[in-house]
Amino acid sequence: MEFKTKKPNAHWLPAVLVLVITVNTNLYSASQDTFYAGRRFPSERKTYRDQNTGHEVSMLTTSPAKDNKIYQTHPNWTADGRHIIFTSDRTGTNQYFALSIDTGAITQLTNDKGPGNAFVSRTKSKMFYLSQRTIWELNINAICDLKENKQNSRFRHKVADLPDKLTVSGTLSLDSNGKDIYIGVQYDEGSWGLLALNADTGQFRKIINSGFRVGHCQAHPSISGLVMYCWETGGDSQQRMWIVRADGSDNEPFYKETYDEWVTHEVWWGPDKTLFTIWPKDEQMLKKPHGIAYITLQNRSLNILSQKKYWHVGGSPDGKWAAGDNFNGEIYLISAGTGKAKLLTQGHRPRGATVHPHPSFSPDGSSILFCSEKNGNWDLFLIKSKQ
């Protein structure tokens, strides 16, 4: 199938299930619960030189709190590049915060019970996230631009409640049209699927049903109606990567792996490629292609970009660079043109560390954000991709 030119079908099949969720159409209705936001924290930013590479590294957070970045499959920066969105337990519970790129100041965005699954819009300064069984849309700049904490101001609106007896499986992801939210769901012990939620109307519709656990739902950054997802097992699944259109058509394996490959951590890369890692799980696999790999939408053939024991991988939006981490806490920059890997920084997973670095590129590709345990707890670190 040709993904570059084919447009998603605008007329949904009759068999498609439409679940109409009643939501308040007044986006900022007084009937909604009061929402508190805007608490400020001073900059914690510090810099140092990596003792092995000599590169300058910025420690964006340095408090005793556990700070964690958004997963590398999803945007970490706001659309205007002003803020990095992350989670932290610095207020006693895990909440979302915005860190100013210019000043380093930190602003609390949420004050919810168990907020999670955030997706930061690539086109507007807003994010969608789940709290308990409600999906919210939040205006990031409206909170960050407050002159003072205004406890009774409202900066979010309710999109929809999850249908009864249904739980989220994996993540939320926003289509490039800025309107459709894709969600991996679980119906019961042996039944999963993908749903689409119209953020304007609050209506859900079925994309597919699945007999395996769905994870890592990812809308293509620029091709509307194209979704990548995975068969999630917490380990090595039989067929990890899948792709489908938002109307439920063309649901099929994306990269068809062989029986002995451990494929994981797939992520869109530029306009027409997907990155993933192949973990060499034993000595035999070390003799076979492994490391950071990619395929294209037009050609599903395997390409090995860099053959090392990589863990996670992230890609620059223009598809020219990749960043890989490993269990030793090293961050590598890899050229798409040459496959050459350059060590940027190390020492981010000292003995006993539990952190996952999850490297992500800034929208302009100039910086790489990752999580580090160099200081004894989870912090956000940033390094320029070219030094």
Coordinates of C-alpha atoms in Angstrom, one line a residue:
M1 CA 0.0 0.0 0.0
E2 CA 1.2 3.5 -0.7
F3 CA 1.0 5.7 2.4
K4 CA 2.4 8.8 0.9
T5 CA -0.4 9.6 -1.4
K6 CA -3.4 7.7 -0.2
K7 CA -5.8 9.7 1.9
P8 CA -7.8 8.2 4.8
N9 CA -11.4 7.3 3.9
A10 CA -13.8 10.0 5.2
H11 CA -16.8 7.7 5.2
W12 CA -16.7 5.2 8.1
L13 CA -17.9 1.7 7.4
P14 CA -21.4 0.9 8.6
A15 CA -20.0 -1.7 11.0
V16 CA -18.0 0.9 12.8
L17 CA -19.3 1.3 16.3
V18 CA -19.9 4.9 17.4
L19 CA -20.0 5.6 21.0
V20 CA -21.5 9.0 21.7
I21 CA -20.2 10.5 24.9
T22 CA -22.2 13.4 26.3
V23 CA -19.8 16.2 27.2
N24 CA -20.3 19.8 28.1
T25 CA -20.0 21.7 24.8
N26 CA -19.3 24.9 26.7
L27 CA -15.5 24.6 26.9
Y28 CA -15.1 26.5 30.1
S29 CA -18.5 26.1 31.7
A30 CA -18.9 27.1 35.3
S31 CA -20.4 23.7 36.0
Q32 CA -17.0 22.1 35.8
D33 CA -14.9 21.5 38.9
T34 CA -12.6 24.3 39.8
F35 CA -9.1 23.6 38.5
Y36 CA -6.0 24.9 40.2
A37 CA -2.7 25.6 38.4
G38 CA 0.1 28.0 38.1
R39 CA 2.4 27.3 41.0
R40 CA 5.9 28.4 40.3
F41 CA 9.3 26.9 41.1
P42 CA 12.6 28.7 40.5
S43 CA 15.1 27.5 37.9
E44 CA 17.2 24.5 38.9
R45 CA 19.3 24.5 35.8
K46 CA 23.0 23.8 36.1
T47 CA 25.7 22.8 33.5
Y48 CA 28.8 20.6 33.5
R49 CA 31.3 19.2 31.1
D50 CA 31.2 15.5 30.5
Q51 CA 34.5 14.1 31.7
N52 CA 34.8 11.6 28.8
T53 CA 33.5 13.6 25.8
G54 CA 34.1 17.2 26.9
H55 CA 30.5 18.1 25.8
E56 CA 28.5 20.5 27.9
V57 CA 25.4 19.0 29.5
S58 CA 22.5 21.0 31.0
M59 CA 20.9 19.6 34.1
L60 CA 17.4 21.1 33.8
T61 CA 16.1 19.7 37.1
T62 CA 18.3 19.1 40.2
S63 CA 15.9 18.9 43.1
P64 CA 15.4 15.7 45.2
A65 CA 12.2 15.1 43.4
K66 CA 11.7 12.3 40.9
D67 CA 11.4 14.0 37.5
N68 CA 10.6 12.1 34.4
K69 CA 10.3 13.0 30.7
I70 CA 7.5 12.1 28.4
Y71 CA 8.2 8.9 26.4
Q72 CA 10.3 9.3 23.2
T73 CA 7.4 8.3 21.0
H74 CA 5.5 11.6 21.9
P75 CA 6.4 15.3 21.7
N76 CA 8.2 16.6 24.8
W77 CA 8.3 20.3 23.7
T78 CA 5.4 22.6 23.2
A79 CA 4.6 23.6 19.6
D80 CA 6.2 27.1 20.0
G81 CA 9.3 25.6 21.6
R82 CA 9.0 27.6 24.8
H83 CA 8.5 24.8 27.2
I84 CA 9.4 21.2 28.0
I85 CA 6.6 19.2 29.5
F86 CA 7.5 16.6 32.2
T87 CA 6.2 14.8 35.3
S88 CA 7.4 15.3 38.8
D89 CA 6.4 14.3 42.3
R90 CA 7.8 17.5 43.8
T91 CA 4.4 18.5 45.2
G92 CA 3.8 15.2 46.9
T93 CA 2.0 13.5 44.0
N94 CA 3.0 12.9 40.4
Q95 CA 1.8 15.9 38.3
Y96 CA 2.6 17.6 35.0
F97 CA 4.9 20.6 34.8
A98 CA 6.2 23.0 32.2
L99 CA 9.9 24.0 32.2
S100 CA 10.8 27.3 30.5
I101 CA 13.5 26.9 27.9
D102 CA 14.5 30.6 28.3
T103 CA 14.5 30.9 32.1
G104 CA 14.5 27.4 33.5
A105 CA 11.5 28.3 35.7
I106 CA 9.0 25.5 36.3
T107 CA 5.2 25.9 36.3
Q108 CA 2.8 23.3 37.7
L109 CA 0.2 22.4 35.1
T110 CA -2.0 19.8 36.8
N111 CA -3.4 19.0 40.2
D112 CA -5.2 15.8 39.5
K113 CA -5.6 12.3 40.8
G114 CA -3.2 10.1 38.8
P115 CA -2.7 12.3 35.6
G116 CA -1.0 10.4 32.8
N117 CA -0.8 9.6 29.1
A118 CA -0.2 13.2 28.0
F119 CA 0.2 14.1 24.4
V120 CA 1.6 17.6 23.7
S121 CA 0.2 19.1 20.5
R122 CA 2.7 19.6 17.7
T123 CA 0.7 22.7 16.4
K124 CA -0.8 24.5 19.4
S125 CA 0.3 25.2 22.9
K126 CA -2.0 22.6 24.5
M127 CA -1.9 19.0 25.6
F128 CA -4.4 16.2 26.1
Y129 CA -4.1 13.9 29.1
L130 CA -6.0 11.3 31.1
S131 CA -7.0 11.7 34.8
Q132 CA -8.8 8.7 36.2
R133 CA -11.4 8.1 33.5
T134 CA -11.6 11.6 32.0
I135 CA -9.7 13.0 29.0
W136 CA -8.8 16.7 29.4
E137 CA -7.5 19.3 27.0
L138 CA -5.2 21.8 28.8
N139 CA -4.0 25.3 27.5
I140 CA -0.3 25.3 28.5
N141 CA 0.5 29.0 27.7
A142 CA -2.5 30.3 29.5
I143 CA -1.1 28.8 32.7
C144 CA 2.6 29.6 32.1
D145 CA 1.8 33.2 31.1
L146 CA 0.0 34.1 34.4
K147 CA 1.5 37.1 36.2
E148 CA 0.6 35.5 39.5
N149 CA -1.2 32.3 40.8
K150 CA -4.9 32.7 40.2
Q151 CA -6.4 29.9 42.1
N152 CA -9.9 30.2 40.6
S153 CA -8.9 30.4 36.9
R154 CA -9.7 27.6 34.6
F155 CA -7.3 26.5 31.9
R156 CA -8.7 23.1 30.7
H157 CA -11.8 21.6 29.5
K158 CA -13.2 18.1 29.5
V159 CA -13.1 16.3 26.2
A160 CA -14.8 13.0 27.2
D161 CA -15.1 10.3 29.8
L162 CA -14.0 6.8 28.9
P163 CA -16.8 4.4 28.1
D164 CA -17.8 2.0 30.9
K165 CA -15.9 -1.2 31.5
L166 CA -13.0 0.0 29.2
T167 CA -9.5 0.9 30.3
V168 CA -6.6 2.5 28.4
S169 CA -4.0 0.2 27.1
G170 CA -0.8 2.1 26.3
T171 CA -1.0 5.7 25.3
L172 CA -3.0 8.5 23.7
S173 CA -1.8 10.0 20.5
L174 CA -3.0 13.1 18.5
D175 CA -3.5 13.0 14.8
S176 CA -1.8 15.6 12.7
N177 CA -5.2 17.1 12.0
G178 CA -5.2 18.2 15.7
K179 CA -8.6 16.8 16.2
D180 CA -8.6 13.0 16.4
I181 CA -7.1 11.3 19.4
Y182 CA -6.2 7.6 19.0
I183 CA -6.3 5.4 22.1
G184 CA -5.3 1.8 22.8
V185 CA -7.9 0.2 25.0
Q186 CA -8.7 -3.1 26.8
Y187 CA -12.3 -4.3 26.9
D188 CA -11.8 -7.4 29.0
E189 CA -9.2 -10.0 29.9
G190 CA -8.6 -11.2 26.3
S191 CA -9.8 -8.3 24.1
W192 CA -8.1 -5.1 23.1
G193 CA -8.4 -2.5 20.4
L194 CA -7.9 1.0 19.1
L195 CA -10.4 3.8 19.3
A196 CA -10.5 7.3 17.8
L197 CA -11.9 10.2 19.8
N198 CA -13.1 13.4 18.2
A199 CA -11.8 16.1 20.5
D200 CA -14.4 18.6 19.2
T201 CA -17.5 16.4 19.7
G202 CA -16.5 13.9 22.4
Q203 CA -17.5 11.0 20.1
F204 CA -15.6 7.7 20.1
R205 CA -15.5 5.3 17.2
K206 CA -13.8 1.9 16.8
I207 CA -10.8 1.6 14.6
I208 CA -10.0 -2.1 15.2
N209 CA -10.5 -4.9 17.6
S210 CA -7.4 -6.9 18.6
G211 CA -6.7 -10.3 20.1
F212 CA -3.4 -9.1 21.7
R213 CA -2.5 -6.3 24.1
V214 CA -2.2 -3.0 22.2
G215 CA 0.6 -0.6 23.1
H216 CA 2.6 2.4 21.9
C217 CA -0.2 3.9 19.8
Q218 CA 1.5 6.6 17.6
A219 CA -0.2 8.8 15.1
H220 CA 2.0 9.8 12.2
P221 CA 3.4 13.3 12.7
S222 CA 2.3 14.6 9.3
I223 CA 0.2 12.0 7.5
S224 CA -3.3 12.2 8.8
G225 CA -5.1 9.0 9.5
L226 CA -2.1 6.7 9.8
V227 CA -1.4 5.0 13.1
M228 CA 1.5 2.7 14.2
Y229 CA 1.0 0.5 17.3
C230 CA 2.6 -2.5 18.8
W231 CA 1.8 -6.0 20.2
E232 CA 2.8 -5.3 23.8
T233 CA 4.0 -8.1 26.0
G234 CA 6.6 -6.4 28.3
G235 CA 9.2 -8.5 26.5
D236 CA 9.7 -10.1 23.1
S237 CA 6.4 -10.5 21.2
Q238 CA 6.0 -12.7 18.1
Q239 CA 5.2 -9.7 15.9
R240 CA 5.9 -6.3 17.5
M241 CA 5.2 -3.6 15.0
W242 CA 1.8 -3.0 13.4
I243 CA 0.2 -0.2 11.2
V244 CA -3.4 0.7 10.4
R245 CA -5.4 3.5 8.9
A246 CA -7.8 5.4 11.1
D247 CA -10.8 3.9 9.3
G248 CA -9.6 0.4 10.3
S249 CA -8.3 -0.5 6.8
D250 CA -4.9 -1.9 5.9
N251 CA -4.3 -3.3 9.4
E252 CA -1.2 -5.4 9.1
P253 CA 2.3 -6.0 10.4
F254 CA 4.6 -3.1 9.7
Y255 CA 8.1 -4.6 9.9
K256 CA 7.7 -8.4 9.6
E257 CA 10.2 -9.7 12.0
T258 CA 11.9 -13.2 12.0
Y259 CA 11.2 -15.6 14.8
D260 CA 14.5 -14.9 16.6
E261 CA 14.4 -11.1 16.5
W262 CA 13.6 -9.0 19.6
V263 CA 12.1 -5.9 18.1
T264 CA 11.2 -3.0 20.4
H265 CA 10.8 0.8 21.0
E266 CA 9.5 1.8 17.6
V267 CA 9.1 5.5 16.8
W268 CA 8.3 7.6 13.7
W269 CA 11.3 9.2 12.1
G270 CA 10.9 12.0 9.6
P271 CA 8.2 12.0 7.0
D272 CA 8.5 8.4 5.8
K273 CA 10.6 6.2 8.1
T274 CA 10.3 4.4 11.4
L275 CA 13.1 3.7 13.8
F276 CA 13.3 0.8 16.2
T277 CA 15.8 -1.3 18.1
I278 CA 16.7 -5.0 17.8
W279 CA 18.0 -6.3 21.1
P280 CA 20.7 -9.0 20.8
K281 CA 19.2 -11.3 23.5
D282 CA 21.9 -13.9 23.3
E283 CA 25.3 -14.7 21.8
Q284 CA 23.8 -16.0 18.6
M285 CA 21.9 -12.8 18.0
L286 CA 25.1 -10.8 18.4
K287 CA 26.3 -12.4 15.2
K288 CA 23.1 -11.2 13.4
P289 CA 21.9 -7.7 12.5
H290 CA 20.9 -5.8 15.7
G291 CA 21.0 -2.3 17.2
I292 CA 19.2 0.7 15.8
A293 CA 17.2 -0.2 12.6
Y294 CA 14.7 1.5 10.4
I295 CA 12.3 0.8 7.6
T296 CA 10.4 3.2 5.2
L297 CA 6.7 3.4 4.4
Q298 CA 7.4 2.5 0.8
N299 CA 9.9 -0.3 1.5
R300 CA 9.6 -2.5 4.5
S301 CA 13.1 -4.0 4.1
L302 CA 15.3 -3.9 7.2
N303 CA 18.1 -1.3 7.4
I304 CA 20.6 -1.4 10.2
L305 CA 21.7 2.2 11.1
S306 CA 24.1 1.5 13.9
Q307 CA 25.0 -1.9 15.3
K308 CA 25.5 -1.7 19.0
K309 CA 23.6 -2.9 22.1
Y310 CA 21.1 0.0 22.1
W311 CA 18.1 0.1 24.4
H312 CA 15.8 3.0 23.3
V313 CA 16.0 5.2 20.2
G314 CA 14.6 8.6 19.2
G315 CA 14.7 10.4 15.9
S316 CA 15.0 14.0 14.8
P317 CA 11.8 15.4 13.1
D318 CA 13.7 15.9 9.8
G319 CA 14.9 12.3 9.8
K320 CA 18.6 13.2 9.6
W321 CA 19.7 12.1 13.1
A322 CA 18.9 9.4 15.6
A323 CA 19.8 9.2 19.3
G324 CA 20.3 5.9 21.2
D325 CA 20.8 5.0 24.8
N326 CA 22.0 1.8 26.5
F327 CA 21.9 0.1 29.8
N328 CA 25.2 1.8 30.8
G329 CA 23.6 5.2 30.6
E330 CA 25.4 6.4 27.5
I331 CA 23.8 8.7 24.9
Y332 CA 24.8 8.4 21.2
L333 CA 24.1 10.6 18.2
I334 CA 23.9 8.7 14.9
S335 CA 23.9 10.2 11.4
A336 CA 21.2 9.0 9.1
G337 CA 23.5 9.6 6.1
T338 CA 26.6 7.7 7.3
G339 CA 25.4 5.6 10.2
K340 CA 28.3 6.9 12.3
A341 CA 27.7 6.9 16.0
K342 CA 29.2 9.5 18.3
L343 CA 29.2 9.3 22.1
L344 CA 27.7 12.5 23.4
T345 CA 27.6 11.8 27.2
Q346 CA 27.8 9.0 29.7
G347 CA 27.4 8.2 33.4
H348 CA 23.6 8.5 33.5
R349 CA 22.8 5.0 34.9
P350 CA 25.2 4.4 37.8
R351 CA 25.2 1.1 39.6
G352 CA 21.7 0.4 41.0
A353 CA 20.0 3.0 38.8
T354 CA 16.4 2.4 37.6
V355 CA 16.1 5.3 35.2
H356 CA 15.3 4.9 31.5
P357 CA 16.9 7.7 29.5
H358 CA 14.4 7.7 26.6
P359 CA 16.2 10.3 24.4
S360 CA 14.0 12.8 22.5
F361 CA 15.0 15.5 20.0
S362 CA 13.8 19.1 20.2
P363 CA 11.5 20.2 17.3
D364 CA 14.4 21.8 15.5
G365 CA 16.7 18.9 16.1
S366 CA 19.3 21.0 17.9
S367 CA 19.0 19.4 21.4
I368 CA 18.4 16.0 22.9
L369 CA 16.4 15.6 26.1
F370 CA 16.9 12.5 28.3
C371 CA 16.4 11.3 31.8
S372 CA 19.4 10.8 34.1
E373 CA 20.2 9.3 37.5
K374 CA 23.7 10.8 37.6
N375 CA 22.8 12.8 40.7
G376 CA 21.2 9.9 42.6
N377 CA 17.6 10.5 41.5
W378 CA 15.7 11.0 38.3
D379 CA 16.4 14.3 36.6
L380 CA 15.9 15.9 33.2
F381 CA 19.1 16.5 31.2
L382 CA 19.6 18.3 27.9
I383 CA 22.6 18.2 25.5
K384 CA 23.2 20.0 22.2
S385 CA 23.2 17.5 19.3
K386 CA 26.1 19.3 17.6
Q387 CA 29.1 20.4 19.7

